[in-house]
mmCIF file of C-alpha atoms and ligand atoms in Angstrom:
data_model
loop_
_atom_site.group_PDB
_atom_site.id
_atom_site.type_symbol
_atom_site.label_atom_id
_atom_site.label_comp_id
_atom_site.label_asym_id
_atom_site.label_seq_id
_atom_site.Cartn_x
_atom_site.Cartn_y
_atom_site.Cartn_z
ATOM 1 C CA UNK A 314 155.728 76.188 200.194
ATOM 2 C CA UNK A 315 157.785 77.400 197.177
ATOM 3 C CA UNK A 316 161.568 75.838 196.301
ATOM 4 C CA UNK A 317 162.818 79.182 198.046
ATOM 5 C CA UNK A 318 160.838 81.994 199.733
ATOM 6 C CA UNK A 319 162.196 85.354 201.778
ATOM 7 C CA UNK A 320 159.551 86.042 204.822
ATOM 8 C CA UNK A 321 160.336 88.811 207.156
ATOM 9 C CA UNK A 322 163.883 88.438 207.439
ATOM 10 C CA UNK A 323 164.404 84.738 207.033
ATOM 11 C CA UNK A 324 165.069 82.646 204.176
ATOM 12 C CA UNK A 325 162.866 79.634 203.814
ATOM 13 C CA UNK A 326 163.962 76.569 201.300
ATOM 14 C CA UNK A 327 163.342 72.975 200.517
ATOM 15 C CA UNK A 328 166.132 70.972 201.268
ATOM 16 C CA UNK A 329 166.333 69.064 198.038
ATOM 17 C CA UNK A 330 168.988 66.431 199.342
ATOM 18 C CA UNK A 331 165.760 64.716 200.937
ATOM 19 C CA UNK A 332 163.471 64.638 198.131
ATOM 20 C CA UNK A 333 161.271 63.219 196.965
ATOM 21 C CA UNK A 334 160.953 60.934 200.289
ATOM 22 C CA UNK A 335 160.241 64.071 202.543
ATOM 23 C CA UNK A 336 159.662 67.531 201.993
ATOM 24 C CA UNK A 337 161.739 69.205 204.633
ATOM 25 C CA UNK A 338 161.743 72.879 204.933
ATOM 26 C CA UNK A 339 165.174 74.858 206.158
ATOM 27 C CA UNK A 340 164.623 78.336 207.643
ATOM 28 C CA UNK A 341 167.258 80.492 208.309
ATOM 29 C CA UNK A 342 168.930 83.866 209.034
ATOM 30 C CA UNK A 343 172.342 82.639 208.328
ATOM 31 C CA UNK A 344 174.310 83.131 205.025
ATOM 32 C CA UNK A 345 176.444 80.307 206.335
ATOM 33 C CA UNK A 346 173.610 77.936 206.264
ATOM 34 C CA UNK A 347 172.849 79.115 202.801
ATOM 35 C CA UNK A 348 176.609 78.611 201.685
ATOM 36 C CA UNK A 349 176.676 75.011 203.081
ATOM 37 C CA UNK A 350 173.124 74.474 201.575
ATOM 38 C CA UNK A 351 174.514 74.993 197.964
ATOM 39 C CA UNK A 352 177.805 73.168 198.540
ATOM 40 C CA UNK A 353 175.839 70.163 199.580
ATOM 41 C CA UNK A 354 173.169 70.807 196.671
ATOM 42 C CA UNK A 355 170.323 70.979 199.083
ATOM 43 C CA UNK A 356 169.906 74.235 196.760
ATOM 44 C CA UNK A 357 170.994 73.411 193.393
ATOM 45 C CA UNK A 358 170.497 74.240 189.685
ATOM 46 C CA UNK A 359 172.449 77.121 188.005
ATOM 47 C CA UNK A 360 169.344 79.987 188.340
ATOM 48 C CA UNK A 361 168.551 78.876 191.754
ATOM 49 C CA UNK A 362 172.102 78.850 193.064
ATOM 50 C CA UNK A 363 172.210 82.604 191.976
ATOM 51 C CA UNK A 364 168.799 83.409 193.748
ATOM 52 C CA UNK A 365 170.027 81.808 196.950
ATOM 53 C CA UNK A 366 173.293 83.485 196.688
ATOM 54 C CA UNK A 367 171.413 86.839 196.609
ATOM 55 C CA UNK A 368 169.348 85.918 199.688
ATOM 56 C CA UNK A 369 172.585 84.561 201.317
ATOM 57 C CA UNK A 370 174.204 88.382 200.682
ATOM 58 C CA UNK A 371 171.488 90.115 202.363
ATOM 59 C CA UNK A 372 171.389 87.809 205.019
ATOM 60 C CA UNK A 373 174.987 88.651 205.914
ATOM 61 C CA UNK A 374 174.521 92.302 205.360
ATOM 62 C CA UNK A 375 171.355 92.156 207.797
ATOM 63 C CA UNK A 376 173.564 91.483 210.597
ATOM 64 C CA UNK A 377 175.688 94.630 210.313
ATOM 65 C CA UNK A 378 174.596 97.390 212.939
ATOM 66 C CA UNK A 379 177.795 99.646 212.238
ATOM 67 C CA UNK A 380 177.528 101.176 208.779
ATOM 68 C CA UNK A 381 181.432 101.668 208.890
ATOM 69 C CA UNK A 382 181.656 97.694 208.727
ATOM 70 C CA UNK A 383 179.473 97.483 205.191
ATOM 71 C CA UNK A 384 182.442 97.513 203.028
ATOM 72 C CA UNK A 385 184.084 94.324 204.831
ATOM 73 C CA UNK A 386 180.838 92.549 205.309
ATOM 74 C CA UNK A 387 180.223 92.853 201.490
ATOM 75 C CA UNK A 388 183.424 91.424 200.923
ATOM 76 C CA UNK A 389 183.123 88.532 203.520
ATOM 77 C CA UNK A 390 179.595 87.676 202.122
ATOM 78 C CA UNK A 391 180.892 87.722 198.620
ATOM 79 C CA UNK A 392 183.966 85.488 199.320
ATOM 80 C CA UNK A 393 181.875 83.032 201.142
ATOM 81 C CA UNK A 394 179.173 82.744 198.616
ATOM 82 C CA UNK A 395 181.234 82.683 195.808
ATOM 83 C CA UNK A 396 183.706 79.706 197.093
ATOM 84 C CA UNK A 397 180.523 77.234 197.150
ATOM 85 C CA UNK A 398 180.311 76.088 193.491
ATOM 86 C CA UNK A 399 182.543 76.948 190.684
ATOM 87 C CA UNK A 400 180.640 76.196 187.496
ATOM 88 C CA UNK A 401 177.089 77.836 187.291
ATOM 89 C CA UNK A 402 177.778 81.500 186.099
ATOM 90 C CA UNK A 403 174.556 82.540 187.776
ATOM 91 C CA UNK A 404 175.949 82.375 191.224
ATOM 92 C CA UNK A 405 178.649 85.057 190.330
ATOM 93 C CA UNK A 406 176.637 87.095 188.208
ATOM 94 C CA UNK A 407 174.330 87.298 190.797
ATOM 95 C CA UNK A 408 176.876 88.101 193.409
ATOM 96 C CA UNK A 409 178.322 90.821 191.167
ATOM 97 C CA UNK A 410 175.005 92.272 190.839
ATOM 98 C CA UNK A 411 174.027 92.333 194.716
ATOM 99 C CA UNK A 412 177.567 93.626 195.161
ATOM 100 C CA UNK A 413 177.155 96.424 192.706
ATOM 101 C CA UNK A 414 173.561 97.278 194.193
ATOM 102 C CA UNK A 415 175.147 97.434 197.936
ATOM 103 C CA UNK A 416 178.092 99.742 196.560
ATOM 104 C CA UNK A 417 175.403 102.078 194.930
ATOM 105 C CA UNK A 418 173.591 102.424 198.212
ATOM 106 C CA UNK A 419 176.595 102.881 200.459
ATOM 107 C CA UNK A 420 175.644 106.830 201.115
ATOM 108 C CA UNK A 421 172.078 105.728 202.339
ATOM 109 C CA UNK A 422 171.025 105.344 206.126
ATOM 110 C CA UNK A 423 171.513 101.750 207.262
ATOM 111 C CA UNK A 424 167.837 100.828 207.199
ATOM 112 C CA UNK A 425 167.449 102.029 203.644
ATOM 113 C CA UNK A 426 170.783 100.525 202.812
ATOM 114 C CA UNK A 427 169.246 96.973 204.000
ATOM 115 C CA UNK A 428 165.729 97.528 202.181
ATOM 116 C CA UNK A 429 167.587 98.753 198.746
ATOM 117 C CA UNK A 430 169.730 95.262 198.703
ATOM 118 C CA UNK A 431 166.739 93.084 199.928
ATOM 119 C CA UNK A 432 164.651 94.792 196.847
ATOM 120 C CA UNK A 433 167.526 94.025 194.551
ATOM 121 C CA UNK A 434 167.506 90.038 195.726
ATOM 122 C CA UNK A 435 163.878 89.967 195.376
ATOM 123 C CA UNK A 436 163.919 91.860 191.806
ATOM 124 C CA UNK A 437 166.377 89.058 190.625
ATOM 125 C CA UNK A 438 164.200 86.247 192.039
ATOM 126 C CA UNK A 439 160.928 87.668 190.188
ATOM 127 C CA UNK A 440 162.879 88.210 186.922
ATOM 128 C CA UNK A 441 164.203 84.696 186.984
ATOM 129 C CA UNK A 442 160.458 83.420 187.179
ATOM 130 C CA UNK A 443 159.489 85.715 183.983
ATOM 131 C CA UNK A 444 162.380 84.118 182.205
ATOM 132 C CA UNK A 445 161.222 80.941 183.023
ATOM 133 C CA UNK A 446 157.738 81.524 181.426
ATOM 134 C CA UNK A 447 159.605 82.948 178.335
ATOM 135 C CA UNK A 448 161.720 80.183 177.939
ATOM 136 C CA UNK A 449 158.879 77.782 177.937
ATOM 137 C CA UNK A 450 157.037 79.599 175.391
ATOM 138 C CA UNK A 451 159.991 80.065 172.952
ATOM 139 C CA UNK A 452 160.982 76.615 173.475
ATOM 140 C CA UNK A 453 157.621 74.614 173.269
ATOM 141 C CA UNK A 454 157.592 76.145 169.660
ATOM 142 C CA UNK A 455 160.903 74.317 168.602
ATOM 143 C CA UNK A 456 159.450 70.845 169.487
ATOM 144 C CA UNK A 457 157.453 68.685 166.858
ATOM 145 C CA UNK A 458 154.056 67.664 167.481
ATOM 146 C CA UNK A 459 153.733 64.552 169.509
ATOM 147 C CA UNK A 460 157.205 65.098 171.075
ATOM 148 C CA UNK A 461 159.070 62.447 172.589
ATOM 149 C CA UNK A 462 161.946 64.250 174.802
ATOM 150 C CA UNK A 463 164.860 62.985 176.674
ATOM 151 C CA UNK A 464 165.958 65.071 179.461
ATOM 152 C CA UNK A 465 169.007 64.889 182.006
ATOM 153 C CA UNK A 466 169.283 66.208 185.429
ATOM 154 C CA UNK A 467 166.855 68.429 186.661
ATOM 155 C CA UNK A 468 166.059 71.748 185.099
ATOM 156 C CA UNK A 469 162.615 72.426 186.362
ATOM 157 C CA UNK A 470 161.192 74.146 189.315
ATOM 158 C CA UNK A 471 163.637 73.095 191.859
ATOM 159 C CA UNK A 472 166.502 74.263 189.922
ATOM 160 C CA UNK A 473 165.283 77.929 189.236
ATOM 161 C CA UNK A 474 162.947 80.817 190.694
ATOM 162 C CA UNK A 475 159.969 79.766 188.250
ATOM 163 C CA UNK A 476 158.987 77.148 186.444
ATOM 164 C CA UNK A 477 162.268 76.053 185.217
ATOM 165 C CA UNK A 478 164.052 75.882 181.936
ATOM 166 C CA UNK A 479 164.234 72.686 180.266
ATOM 167 C CA UNK A 480 161.026 71.431 182.110
ATOM 168 C CA UNK A 481 158.978 74.846 181.543
ATOM 169 C CA UNK A 482 159.713 73.842 177.766
ATOM 170 C CA UNK A 483 158.188 70.388 178.558
ATOM 171 C CA UNK A 484 155.382 71.817 180.617
ATOM 172 C CA UNK A 485 154.526 74.241 177.951
ATOM 173 C CA UNK A 486 154.542 71.615 175.207
ATOM 174 C CA UNK A 487 152.336 69.487 177.225
ATOM 175 C CA UNK A 488 149.872 72.187 177.999
ATOM 176 C CA UNK A 489 149.934 72.712 174.261
ATOM 177 C CA UNK A 490 149.109 69.267 173.556
ATOM 178 C CA UNK A 491 152.569 68.945 171.651
ATOM 179 C CA UNK A 492 154.083 66.973 173.956
ATOM 180 C CA UNK A 493 153.678 62.995 173.975
ATOM 181 C CA UNK A 494 156.156 61.524 176.527
ATOM 182 C CA UNK A 495 159.315 62.425 178.478
ATOM 183 C CA UNK A 496 162.213 59.917 179.354
ATOM 184 C CA UNK A 497 164.588 60.918 182.144
ATOM 185 C CA UNK A 498 168.080 60.048 182.794
ATOM 186 C CA UNK A 499 168.259 59.076 186.123
ATOM 187 C CA UNK A 500 171.371 61.179 186.581
ATOM 188 C CA UNK A 501 174.150 59.700 188.175
ATOM 189 C CA UNK A 502 175.737 59.979 190.881
ATOM 190 C CA UNK A 503 173.065 62.296 192.632
ATOM 191 C CA UNK A 504 170.043 60.998 190.871
ATOM 192 C CA UNK A 505 168.800 64.514 190.228
ATOM 193 C CA UNK A 506 166.452 62.971 187.180
ATOM 194 C CA UNK A 507 165.421 60.108 189.415
ATOM 195 C CA UNK A 508 164.619 62.064 192.681
ATOM 196 C CA UNK A 509 163.694 65.655 191.700
ATOM 197 C CA UNK A 510 162.578 65.393 187.878
ATOM 198 C CA UNK A 511 160.412 62.233 188.480
ATOM 199 C CA UNK A 512 158.964 64.084 191.437
ATOM 200 C CA UNK A 513 157.920 67.329 189.359
ATOM 201 C CA UNK A 514 156.720 65.698 186.427
ATOM 202 C CA UNK A 515 154.643 63.375 188.544
ATOM 203 C CA UNK A 516 153.147 66.304 190.251
ATOM 204 C CA UNK A 517 152.391 68.208 186.660
ATOM 205 C CA UNK A 518 150.934 65.010 185.531
ATOM 206 C CA UNK A 519 153.214 65.041 182.512
ATOM 207 C CA UNK A 520 153.825 61.405 181.411
ATOM 208 C CA UNK A 521 157.371 60.308 182.064
ATOM 209 C CA UNK A 522 159.467 57.257 182.009
ATOM 210 C CA UNK A 523 162.589 57.044 184.181
ATOM 211 C CA UNK A 524 165.724 55.115 182.785
ATOM 212 C CA UNK A 525 169.386 54.608 183.595
ATOM 213 C CA UNK A 526 171.828 56.921 182.033
ATOM 214 C CA UNK A 527 173.230 54.580 179.618
ATOM 215 C CA UNK A 528 169.937 53.457 177.906
ATOM 216 C CA UNK A 529 169.319 56.649 175.712
ATOM 217 C CA UNK A 530 171.669 55.473 173.359
ATOM 218 C CA UNK A 531 169.296 52.327 172.651
ATOM 219 C CA UNK A 532 166.210 54.440 172.949
ATOM 220 C CA UNK A 533 167.329 57.013 170.042
ATOM 221 C CA UNK A 534 169.040 53.823 167.840
ATOM 222 C CA UNK A 535 165.103 52.702 168.195
ATOM 223 C CA UNK A 536 163.778 55.736 167.030
ATOM 224 C CA UNK A 537 161.901 56.422 170.025
ATOM 225 C CA UNK A 538 162.917 60.037 170.714
ATOM 226 C CA UNK A 539 162.683 63.207 168.615
ATOM 227 C CA UNK A 540 164.129 65.928 170.991
ATOM 228 C CA UNK A 541 166.559 66.359 173.862
ATOM 229 C CA UNK A 542 165.959 69.130 176.082
ATOM 230 C CA UNK A 543 168.495 69.928 178.885
ATOM 231 C CA UNK A 544 169.312 73.014 180.782
ATOM 232 C CA UNK A 545 172.822 74.545 181.470
ATOM 233 C CA UNK A 546 175.126 75.910 183.921
ATOM 234 C CA UNK A 547 177.448 78.275 181.727
ATOM 235 C CA UNK A 548 177.386 78.994 178.001
ATOM 236 C CA UNK A 549 180.638 80.627 176.752
ATOM 237 C CA UNK A 550 180.759 83.310 174.083
ATOM 238 C CA UNK A 551 180.938 80.549 171.319
ATOM 239 C CA UNK A 552 178.029 78.696 172.521
ATOM 240 C CA UNK A 553 179.844 76.025 174.345
ATOM 241 C CA UNK A 554 177.783 74.795 177.420
ATOM 242 C CA UNK A 555 178.643 73.566 180.655
ATOM 243 C CA UNK A 556 175.898 71.086 181.899
ATOM 244 C CA UNK A 557 175.296 68.163 184.538
ATOM 245 C CA UNK A 558 178.046 65.531 183.451
ATOM 246 C CA UNK A 559 176.361 63.098 180.881
ATOM 247 C CA UNK A 560 174.721 65.948 178.641
ATOM 248 C CA UNK A 561 177.969 65.860 176.198
ATOM 249 C CA UNK A 562 177.416 62.125 175.866
ATOM 250 C CA UNK A 563 173.686 62.938 174.881
ATOM 251 C CA UNK A 564 174.694 65.451 172.456
ATOM 252 C CA UNK A 565 177.094 63.094 170.667
ATOM 253 C CA UNK A 566 174.324 60.411 170.491
ATOM 254 C CA UNK A 567 171.656 63.077 169.378
ATOM 255 C CA UNK A 568 173.956 63.877 166.669
ATOM 256 C CA UNK A 569 174.514 60.507 165.639
ATOM 257 C CA UNK A 570 170.910 59.805 165.533
ATOM 258 C CA UNK A 571 169.929 63.241 163.943
ATOM 259 C CA UNK A 572 167.860 64.665 166.754
ATOM 260 C CA UNK A 573 168.035 67.867 167.959
ATOM 261 C CA UNK A 574 169.581 69.082 171.216
ATOM 262 C CA UNK A 575 167.787 72.218 172.589
ATOM 263 C CA UNK A 576 169.489 73.809 175.453
ATOM 264 C CA UNK A 577 167.221 75.950 177.596
ATOM 265 C CA UNK A 578 168.876 78.722 179.672
ATOM 266 C CA UNK A 579 168.233 82.341 180.985
ATOM 267 C CA UNK A 580 170.680 85.156 179.652
ATOM 268 C CA UNK A 581 172.144 84.953 183.387
ATOM 269 C CA UNK A 582 173.714 81.661 182.123
ATOM 270 C CA UNK A 583 175.705 83.603 179.380
ATOM 271 C CA UNK A 584 179.257 84.157 180.296
ATOM 272 C CA UNK A 585 180.742 86.894 178.091
ATOM 273 C CA UNK A 586 184.029 86.597 179.634
ATOM 274 C CA UNK A 587 185.057 83.069 178.352
ATOM 275 C CA UNK A 588 185.729 82.531 174.794
ATOM 276 C CA UNK A 589 185.260 78.717 174.688
ATOM 277 C CA UNK A 590 184.324 76.134 176.962
ATOM 278 C CA UNK A 591 187.525 74.683 177.405
ATOM 279 C CA UNK A 592 187.763 77.960 180.232
ATOM 280 C CA UNK A 593 184.797 76.727 182.316
ATOM 281 C CA UNK A 594 185.709 75.820 185.901
ATOM 282 C CA UNK A 595 184.449 72.242 186.457
ATOM 283 C CA UNK A 596 183.516 71.310 189.776
ATOM 284 C CA UNK A 597 184.883 68.001 190.963
ATOM 285 C CA UNK A 598 182.870 66.245 193.613
ATOM 286 C CA UNK A 599 183.888 63.843 196.385
ATOM 287 C CA UNK A 600 184.492 60.331 195.385
ATOM 288 C CA UNK A 601 182.225 59.322 198.085
ATOM 289 C CA UNK A 602 178.969 60.188 195.862
ATOM 290 C CA UNK A 603 180.112 57.571 193.494
ATOM 291 C CA UNK A 604 181.469 54.978 195.943
ATOM 292 C CA UNK A 605 178.137 55.008 198.141
ATOM 293 C CA UNK A 606 174.507 55.015 197.317
ATOM 294 C CA UNK A 607 172.086 55.870 200.293
ATOM 295 C CA UNK A 608 175.049 56.053 202.473
ATOM 296 C CA UNK A 609 175.594 52.366 201.552
ATOM 297 C CA UNK A 610 178.989 51.359 199.825
ATOM 298 C CA UNK A 611 179.059 49.725 196.727
ATOM 299 C CA UNK A 612 182.567 49.885 195.636
ATOM 300 C CA UNK A 613 185.418 48.525 197.268
ATOM 301 C CA UNK A 614 187.469 50.553 199.761
ATOM 302 C CA UNK A 615 190.320 52.605 198.444
ATOM 303 C CA UNK A 616 189.160 52.510 194.674
ATOM 304 C CA UNK A 617 190.250 55.686 192.864
ATOM 305 C CA UNK A 618 187.233 57.841 191.485
ATOM 306 C CA UNK A 619 186.740 60.467 188.995
ATOM 307 C CA UNK A 620 183.549 62.547 189.485
ATOM 308 C CA UNK A 621 183.183 65.868 187.332
ATOM 309 C CA UNK A 622 179.671 67.246 188.392
ATOM 310 C CA UNK A 623 179.714 68.849 184.723
ATOM 311 C CA UNK A 624 180.844 68.252 181.386
ATOM 312 C CA UNK A 625 181.095 70.510 178.137
ATOM 313 C CA UNK A 626 179.141 70.346 175.134
ATOM 314 C CA UNK A 627 180.526 71.972 172.029
ATOM 315 C CA UNK A 628 178.244 74.502 170.372
ATOM 316 C CA UNK A 629 178.525 72.707 167.127
ATOM 317 C CA UNK A 630 176.173 69.787 168.642
ATOM 318 C CA UNK A 631 173.505 72.294 169.756
ATOM 319 C CA UNK A 632 170.499 72.943 167.681
ATOM 320 C CA UNK A 633 169.166 75.897 169.454
ATOM 321 C CA UNK A 634 169.774 77.936 172.709
ATOM 322 C CA UNK A 635 166.467 78.936 174.139
ATOM 323 C CA UNK A 636 166.526 82.021 176.339
ATOM 324 C CA UNK A 637 163.977 84.818 177.707
ATOM 325 C CA UNK A 638 165.060 86.799 174.675
ATOM 326 C CA UNK A 639 164.468 84.201 172.076
ATOM 327 C CA UNK A 640 166.047 81.233 170.323
ATOM 328 C CA UNK A 641 169.826 81.137 169.277
ATOM 329 C CA UNK A 642 170.986 79.198 166.404
ATOM 330 C CA UNK A 643 174.355 77.973 165.644
ATOM 331 C CA UNK A 644 176.814 79.529 165.123
ATOM 332 C CA UNK A 645 176.047 81.329 168.192
ATOM 333 C CA UNK A 646 178.923 83.730 168.450
ATOM 334 C CA UNK A 647 177.523 86.735 167.229
ATOM 335 C CA UNK A 648 173.801 86.255 168.729
ATOM 336 C CA UNK A 649 175.664 85.622 172.293
ATOM 337 C CA UNK A 650 177.353 88.894 171.585
ATOM 338 C CA UNK A 651 174.240 90.942 171.325
ATOM 339 C CA UNK A 652 172.827 89.754 174.243
ATOM 340 C CA UNK A 653 175.774 91.398 176.134
ATOM 341 C CA UNK A 654 173.879 93.344 178.876
ATOM 342 C CA UNK A 655 175.762 96.517 178.151
ATOM 343 C CA UNK A 656 174.692 96.254 174.580
ATOM 344 C CA UNK A 657 170.950 95.929 175.456
ATOM 345 C CA UNK A 658 168.720 99.276 175.470
ATOM 346 C CA UNK A 659 168.208 100.368 178.972
ATOM 347 C CA UNK A 660 164.258 99.624 180.187
HETATM 348 O O1 LIG B 1701 174.837 69.833 190.383
HETATM 349 P P1 LIG B 1701 173.623 70.360 190.051
HETATM 350 O O2 LIG B 1701 172.106 69.574 190.205
HETATM 351 O O3 LIG B 1701 173.205 71.937 190.464
HETATM 352 O O4 LIG B 1701 173.481 70.308 188.426
HETATM 353 C C1 LIG B 1701 172.199 71.073 187.897
HETATM 354 C C2 LIG B 1701 172.102 71.184 186.387
HETATM 355 O O5 LIG B 1701 173.196 70.724 185.559
HETATM 356 C C3 LIG B 1701 171.210 71.585 185.620
HETATM 357 O O6 LIG B 1701 170.841 71.222 184.329
HETATM 358 C C4 LIG B 1701 171.338 73.041 185.358
HETATM 359 O O7 LIG B 1701 172.121 73.849 186.401
HETATM 360 C C5 LIG B 1701 170.412 73.976 184.692
HETATM 361 S S1 LIG B 1701 169.177 74.412 185.803
HETATM 362 C C6 LIG B 1701 167.854 75.163 185.432
#
């Protein structure tokens, strides 16, 4: 089973909340199930959220039997799926793309319209897969020989339509015999590092060690790390990058210790509207995710909790942003501007 798969009118996906203990596949033809899965992180990771939203959009439109109801259904599906999570821009870019494809096909007979939008979702999924390959290739070149890398959260197969972003870099470096070891932050509070990255790296046979989030500083102080590689949820026009909370702390640490921080992300994670990171909407998660572990309360009843899901790393702390179109270096503004879709030559 893949992480997400379209099969004859239904969507199948792994419920990531159950990993690594159980591999549960959810099969649905209901866009509400997809929206709920995104909200509760059964489907997660910026590129995968975009792909899931595209398929959710198709499921919603598949239910329409009267063509005059299509415009209202497009609107309903967009609002439902856009309201799931606010930070990863891939979600909104995927929905904009699906909406544009749907609107361009409005004049077609209903069955053709449905084929058209499904093809758009499948194309978006396939494109993400090849973007991951290219990111892996470019990113692996940046790592030193015998690289010892720290990664945060999960930016692997479970977060994308392909091999991942940060983990594609790591996996490619391993294939090229350039990688010695990976240290994974557990990634409190939802443990994407401990649950998901550890699971993926084990399956890839890549030597990796799990540590608490607060251990990275000591590891760097001892000179045991020579690169940090992470993914991204939204990158603004100046290179400021939202990623899983804790990334900014790692970036400050990396700077202090003279270690490069590499952000690996497809161009679908670039937000050409926002000037800098202060404008990125940051998702706040439920306090229960912090006060409870595995359903068991660990903090006193009534305690106040602050739980942003993401933080923002200023572009000046980032050594390189690796996209499928190549490697961007600080200052990022001009390089990002050149990647604006309307400025790229048509293919
Ligand atoms: O809350 P999550 O698990 O969706 O957060 C995921 C991350 O922060 C990833 O690093 C990011 O989406 C990049 S995934 C290729």
